[in-house]
Coordinates of C-alpha atoms in Angstrom, one line a residue:
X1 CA -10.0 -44.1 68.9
X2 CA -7.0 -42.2 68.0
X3 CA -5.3 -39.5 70.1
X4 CA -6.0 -35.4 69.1
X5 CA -3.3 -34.3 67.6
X6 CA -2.9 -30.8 66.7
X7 CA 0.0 -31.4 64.4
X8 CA -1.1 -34.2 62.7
X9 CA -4.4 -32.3 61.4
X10 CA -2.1 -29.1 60.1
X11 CA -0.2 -31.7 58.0
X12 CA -2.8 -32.3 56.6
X13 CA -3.9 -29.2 55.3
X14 CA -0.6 -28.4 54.6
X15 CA 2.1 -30.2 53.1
X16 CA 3.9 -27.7 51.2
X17 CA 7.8 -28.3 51.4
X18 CA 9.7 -25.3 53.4
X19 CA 12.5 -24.1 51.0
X20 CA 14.5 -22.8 53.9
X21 CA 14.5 -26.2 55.2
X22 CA 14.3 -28.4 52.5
X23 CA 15.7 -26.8 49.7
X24 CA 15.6 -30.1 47.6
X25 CA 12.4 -30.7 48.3
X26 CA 10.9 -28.1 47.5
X27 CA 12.8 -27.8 43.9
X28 CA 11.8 -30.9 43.1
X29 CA 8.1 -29.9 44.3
X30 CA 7.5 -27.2 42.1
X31 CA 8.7 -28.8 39.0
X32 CA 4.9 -29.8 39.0
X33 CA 3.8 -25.8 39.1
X34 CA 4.2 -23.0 37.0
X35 CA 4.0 -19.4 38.2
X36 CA 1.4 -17.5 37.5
X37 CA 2.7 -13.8 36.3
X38 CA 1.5 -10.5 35.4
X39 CA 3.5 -8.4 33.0
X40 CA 5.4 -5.8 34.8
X41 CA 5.3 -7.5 38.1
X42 CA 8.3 -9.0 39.5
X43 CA 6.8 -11.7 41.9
X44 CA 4.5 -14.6 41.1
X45 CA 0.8 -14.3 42.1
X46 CA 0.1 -17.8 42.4
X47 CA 1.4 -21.7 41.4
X48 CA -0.8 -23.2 39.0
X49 CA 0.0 -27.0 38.7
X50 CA 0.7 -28.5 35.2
X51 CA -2.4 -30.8 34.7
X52 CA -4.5 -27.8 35.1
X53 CA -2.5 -25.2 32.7
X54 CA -2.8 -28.2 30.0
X55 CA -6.0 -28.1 29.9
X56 CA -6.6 -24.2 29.3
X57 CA -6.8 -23.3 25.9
X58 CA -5.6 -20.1 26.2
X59 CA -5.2 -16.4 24.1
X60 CA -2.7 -14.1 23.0
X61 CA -3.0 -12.2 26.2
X62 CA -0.8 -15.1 27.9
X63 CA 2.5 -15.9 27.4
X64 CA 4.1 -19.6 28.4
X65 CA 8.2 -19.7 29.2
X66 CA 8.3 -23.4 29.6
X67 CA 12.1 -23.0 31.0
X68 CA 11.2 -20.7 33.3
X69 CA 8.0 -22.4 34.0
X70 CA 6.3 -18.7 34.0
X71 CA 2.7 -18.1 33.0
X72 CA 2.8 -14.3 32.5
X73 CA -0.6 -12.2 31.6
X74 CA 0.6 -9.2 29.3
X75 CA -2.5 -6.9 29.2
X76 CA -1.7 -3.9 31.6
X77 CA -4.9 -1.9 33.1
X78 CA -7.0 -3.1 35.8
X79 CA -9.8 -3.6 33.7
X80 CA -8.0 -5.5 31.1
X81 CA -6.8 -7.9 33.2
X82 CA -9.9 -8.5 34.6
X83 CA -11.9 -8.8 31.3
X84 CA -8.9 -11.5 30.4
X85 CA -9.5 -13.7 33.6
X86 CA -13.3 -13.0 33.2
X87 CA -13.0 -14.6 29.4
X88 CA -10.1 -17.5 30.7
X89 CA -12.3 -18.8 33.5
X90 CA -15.7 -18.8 31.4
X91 CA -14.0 -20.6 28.8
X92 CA -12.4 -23.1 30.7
X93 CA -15.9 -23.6 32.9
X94 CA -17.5 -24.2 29.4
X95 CA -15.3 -26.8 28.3
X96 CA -15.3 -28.9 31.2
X97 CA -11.7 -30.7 31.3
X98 CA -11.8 -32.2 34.6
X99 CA -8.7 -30.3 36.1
X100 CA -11.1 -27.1 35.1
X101 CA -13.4 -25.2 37.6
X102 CA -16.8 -26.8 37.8
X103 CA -18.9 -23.8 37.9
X104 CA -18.5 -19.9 37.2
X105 CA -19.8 -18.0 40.2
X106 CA -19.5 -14.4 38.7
X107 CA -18.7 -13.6 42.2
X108 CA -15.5 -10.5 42.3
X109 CA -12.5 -11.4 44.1
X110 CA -9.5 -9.1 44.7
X111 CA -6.1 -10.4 43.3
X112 CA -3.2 -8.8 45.1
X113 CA 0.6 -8.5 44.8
X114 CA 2.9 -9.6 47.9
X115 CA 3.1 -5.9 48.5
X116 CA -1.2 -5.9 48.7
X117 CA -2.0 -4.0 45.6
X118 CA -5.2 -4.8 44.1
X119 CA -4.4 -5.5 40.7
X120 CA -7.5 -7.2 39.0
X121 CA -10.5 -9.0 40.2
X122 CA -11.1 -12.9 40.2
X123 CA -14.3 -14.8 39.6
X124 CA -14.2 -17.1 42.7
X125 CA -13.8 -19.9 40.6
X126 CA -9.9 -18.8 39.7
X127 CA -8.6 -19.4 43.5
X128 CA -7.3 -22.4 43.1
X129 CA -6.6 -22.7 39.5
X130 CA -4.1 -20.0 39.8
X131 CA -3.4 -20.5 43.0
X132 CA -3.5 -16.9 44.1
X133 CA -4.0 -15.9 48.0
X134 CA -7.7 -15.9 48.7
X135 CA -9.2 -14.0 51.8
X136 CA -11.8 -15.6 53.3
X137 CA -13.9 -14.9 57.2
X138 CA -15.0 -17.4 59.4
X139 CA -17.1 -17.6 62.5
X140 CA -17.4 -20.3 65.4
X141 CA -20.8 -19.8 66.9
X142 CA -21.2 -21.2 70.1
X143 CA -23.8 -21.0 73.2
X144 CA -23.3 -21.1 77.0
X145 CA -25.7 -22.2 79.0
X146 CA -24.3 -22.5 82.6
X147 CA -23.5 -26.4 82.0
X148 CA -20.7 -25.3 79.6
X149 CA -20.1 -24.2 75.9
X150 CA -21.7 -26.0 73.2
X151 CA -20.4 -24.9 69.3
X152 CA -23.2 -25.1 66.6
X153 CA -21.8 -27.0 63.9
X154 CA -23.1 -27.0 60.5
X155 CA -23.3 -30.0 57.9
X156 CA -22.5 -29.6 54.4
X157 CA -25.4 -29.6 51.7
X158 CA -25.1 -33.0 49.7
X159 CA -25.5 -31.0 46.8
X160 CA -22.4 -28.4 47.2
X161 CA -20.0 -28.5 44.5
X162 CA -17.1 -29.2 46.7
X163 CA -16.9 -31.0 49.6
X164 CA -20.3 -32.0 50.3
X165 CA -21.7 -33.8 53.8
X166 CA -18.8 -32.7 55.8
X167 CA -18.8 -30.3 58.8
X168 CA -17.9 -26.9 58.9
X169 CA -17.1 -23.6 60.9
X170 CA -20.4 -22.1 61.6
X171 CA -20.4 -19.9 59.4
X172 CA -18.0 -19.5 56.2
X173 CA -17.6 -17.1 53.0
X174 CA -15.1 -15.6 50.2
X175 CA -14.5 -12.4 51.0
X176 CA -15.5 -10.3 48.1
X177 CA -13.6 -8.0 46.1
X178 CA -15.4 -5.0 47.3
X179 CA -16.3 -6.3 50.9
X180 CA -14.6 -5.8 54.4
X181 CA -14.4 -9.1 56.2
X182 CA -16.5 -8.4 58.6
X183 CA -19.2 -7.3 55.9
X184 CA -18.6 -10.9 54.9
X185 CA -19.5 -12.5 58.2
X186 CA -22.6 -10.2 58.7
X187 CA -23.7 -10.9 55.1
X188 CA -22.8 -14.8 55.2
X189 CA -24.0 -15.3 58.8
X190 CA -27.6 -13.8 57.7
X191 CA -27.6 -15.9 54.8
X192 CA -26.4 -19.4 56.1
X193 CA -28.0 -18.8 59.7
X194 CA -31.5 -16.9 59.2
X195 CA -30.2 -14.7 62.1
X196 CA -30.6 -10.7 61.7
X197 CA -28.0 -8.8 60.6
X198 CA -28.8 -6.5 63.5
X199 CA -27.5 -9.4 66.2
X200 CA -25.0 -10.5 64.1
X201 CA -23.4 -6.9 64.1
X202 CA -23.7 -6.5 67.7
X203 CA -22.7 -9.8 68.6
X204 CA -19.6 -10.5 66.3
X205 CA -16.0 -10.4 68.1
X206 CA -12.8 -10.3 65.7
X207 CA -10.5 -12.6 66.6
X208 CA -7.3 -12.4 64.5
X209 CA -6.4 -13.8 61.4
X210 CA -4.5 -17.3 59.7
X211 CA -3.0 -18.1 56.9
X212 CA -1.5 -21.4 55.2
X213 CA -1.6 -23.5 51.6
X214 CA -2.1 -26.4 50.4
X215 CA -1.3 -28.1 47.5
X216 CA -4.9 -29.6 46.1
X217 CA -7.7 -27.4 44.9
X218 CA -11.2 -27.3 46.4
X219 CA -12.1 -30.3 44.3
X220 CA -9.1 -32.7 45.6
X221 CA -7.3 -32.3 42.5
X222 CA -3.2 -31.5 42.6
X223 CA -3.3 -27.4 42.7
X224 CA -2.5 -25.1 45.0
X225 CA -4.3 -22.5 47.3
X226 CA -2.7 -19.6 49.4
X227 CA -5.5 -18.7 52.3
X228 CA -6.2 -16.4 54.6
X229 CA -8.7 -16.3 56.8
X230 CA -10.1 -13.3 59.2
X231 CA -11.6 -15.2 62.1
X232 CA -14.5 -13.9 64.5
X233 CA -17.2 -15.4 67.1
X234 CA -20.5 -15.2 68.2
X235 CA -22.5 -16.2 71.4
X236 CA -25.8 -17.5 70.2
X237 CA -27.8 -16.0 73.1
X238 CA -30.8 -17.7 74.3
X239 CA -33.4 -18.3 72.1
X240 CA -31.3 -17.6 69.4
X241 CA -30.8 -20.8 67.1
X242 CA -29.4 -21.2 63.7
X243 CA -31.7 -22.5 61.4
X244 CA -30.7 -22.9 57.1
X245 CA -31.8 -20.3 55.1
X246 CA -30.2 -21.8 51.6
X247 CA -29.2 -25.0 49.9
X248 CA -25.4 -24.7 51.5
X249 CA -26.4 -26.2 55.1
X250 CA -27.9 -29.1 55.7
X251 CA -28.6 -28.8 59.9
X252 CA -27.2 -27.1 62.5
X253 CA -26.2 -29.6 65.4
X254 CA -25.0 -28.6 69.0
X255 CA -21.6 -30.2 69.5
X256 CA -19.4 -30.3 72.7
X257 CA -15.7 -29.3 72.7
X258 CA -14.9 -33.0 73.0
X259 CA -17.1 -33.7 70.4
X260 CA -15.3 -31.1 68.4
X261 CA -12.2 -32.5 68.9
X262 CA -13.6 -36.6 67.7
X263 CA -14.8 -35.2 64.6
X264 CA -11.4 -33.3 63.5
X265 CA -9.7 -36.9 64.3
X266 CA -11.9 -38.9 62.3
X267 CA -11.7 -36.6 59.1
X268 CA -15.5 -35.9 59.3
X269 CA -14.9 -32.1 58.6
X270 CA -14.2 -30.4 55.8
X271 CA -10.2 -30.9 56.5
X272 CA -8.6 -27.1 56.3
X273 CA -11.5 -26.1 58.5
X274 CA -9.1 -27.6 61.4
X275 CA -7.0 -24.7 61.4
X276 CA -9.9 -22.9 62.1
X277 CA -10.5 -24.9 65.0
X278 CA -6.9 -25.0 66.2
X279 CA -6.5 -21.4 66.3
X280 CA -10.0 -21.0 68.7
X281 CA -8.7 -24.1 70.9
X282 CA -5.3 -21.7 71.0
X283 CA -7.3 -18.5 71.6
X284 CA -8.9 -19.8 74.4
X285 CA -6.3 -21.6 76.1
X286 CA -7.6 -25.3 75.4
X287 CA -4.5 -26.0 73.6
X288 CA -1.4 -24.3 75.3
X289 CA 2.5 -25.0 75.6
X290 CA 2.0 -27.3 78.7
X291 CA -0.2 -29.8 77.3
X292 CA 0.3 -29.7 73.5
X293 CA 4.3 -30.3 72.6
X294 CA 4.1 -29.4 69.0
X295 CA 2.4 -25.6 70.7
X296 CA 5.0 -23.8 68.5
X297 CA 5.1 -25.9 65.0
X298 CA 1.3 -25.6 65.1
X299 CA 1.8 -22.0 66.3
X300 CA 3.8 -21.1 63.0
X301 CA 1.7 -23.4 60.9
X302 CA -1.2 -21.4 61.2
X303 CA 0.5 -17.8 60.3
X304 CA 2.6 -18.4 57.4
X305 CA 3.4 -15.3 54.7
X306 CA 2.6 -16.0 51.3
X307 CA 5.5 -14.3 50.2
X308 CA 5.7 -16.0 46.8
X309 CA 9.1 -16.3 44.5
X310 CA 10.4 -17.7 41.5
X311 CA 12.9 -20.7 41.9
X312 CA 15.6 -20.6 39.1
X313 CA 16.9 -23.7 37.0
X314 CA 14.2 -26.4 38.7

């Protein structure tokens, strides 16, 4: 069996050169990506790799500089650029290429600047084809029963569009654009768990945030997706079990921290869900400085800014 390694897993999920570090690298990287614009805005909002920008057929309210590798939307209200990303996605979910989305949720997601101004709102199905930061919330459930905590861990429908029969956080959702994250958990935790919203509410602890990328889309294709993720727990009290209320869960199954720790190693969850993991084994001191030596790369690995930039003359 292979050894945990904390390190290992966040490589993973995240591969993305460093251009501080590796300069080269990461020129050479984003040859494969143009950068998603929006007229009047001096900062990117997201990479979008090359496969999936070729197969967009696309309207006068974009412009392509193919030296500057920009993809710039030029229409300048809120509601404009919305109606433009509403009409992009649909069309691109209609004609199927296979570096398209799959499947138009007409589910609202915010789109912000690096400064955090909302500037239009994303069907869900736009994350990771324009690679813009999504905000998502996540909750480890867990019981304690005097013998020791136990995590309820949920599989993965067979029939979800992405990454289906793999394990997950206990509970998991996109954070919509007119929700609070913690509306999210309530609403998702309801919805995935059959538990009341009352318990959930009263039973819910925040705890803290992470953020990282990666360079494939949801679907395993070449992309790119900037996340973060608000974090929170709940203590499944006694006589309080998670049972599916929709097609997104499979079964819930009681698993140990060791357990936990097996699965991660042997790729049997859904593989960015480790940084969820990672940052509860750091929260409650099951990972620390003494026995983990990569404590501070993991550390950083799980916070980084999505502080996105143009690279000149790739």
């Amino acid at each position: 069996m292979k050894p945990f390694s904390g390190l290992a897993l966040l490589k993973i999920v995240d591969s993305w050169p460093n251009f501080l570090r590796e300069p080269a690298a990461y020129r050479c990287w984003m040859k494969n990506y143009y950068y998603f614009m929006i007229e009047g805005y001096p900062k990117p909002f997201g990479y979008m790799h090359t496969s999936i920008l070729d197969g967009l057929n696309l309207s006068s309210s974009w412009q392509i500089d193919k030296k500057r590798r920009t993809l710039t939307m030029v229409r300048g209200t809120f509601q404009e650029r919305t109606q433009v990303m509403r009409e992009t996605l649909l069309q691109a979910v209609t004609e199927g290429q296979t570096t398209s989305p799959r499947k138009f949720y007409d589910e609202a997601l915010r789109v912000v600047s690096c400064e955090g101004k909302h500037v239009l709102d994303m069907d869900r199905s736009g994350l990771d084809t324009f690679g813009v930061t999504s905000f998502s919330a996540h909750m480890i459930g867990f019981v304690n029963d005097g013998n020791g905590i136990k995590y309820w861990v949920p599989k993965r429908s067979s029939t979800k569009p992405t990454v289906p029969n793999k394990l997950d956080s206990t509970v998991a959702g996109v954070i919509r654009s007119d929700e609070k994250p913690f509306d999210c958990i309530v609403r998702k935790t309801v919805a995935e768990t059959s538990v009341p919203a009352e318990y959930v509410k009263a039973n819910t602890i925040s705890c803290g945030a992470i953020s990282y990328q990666m360079s494939i889309t949801s679907t395993g294709n070449p992309g790119c997706q900037h996340i973060t993720s608000y974090l929170y727990e709940m203590e499944f009290k006694e006589g309080v079990v998670p049972r599916p209320e929709n097609d997104e869960v499979d079964a819930f199954t009681l698993m140990t921290r060791e357990d936990i720790m097996i699965a991660l190693t042997n790729g049997d969850f859904v593989a960015n869900r480790a940084m969820v993991w990672l940052a509860h084994f750091i929260r409650h001191g099951i990972l620390t400085p003494e026995n983990e030596p990569d404590f501070l790369k993991i550390n950083q690995g799980l916070n980084k800014e999505h502080d996105m930039f143009i690279v000149e003359d790739l």
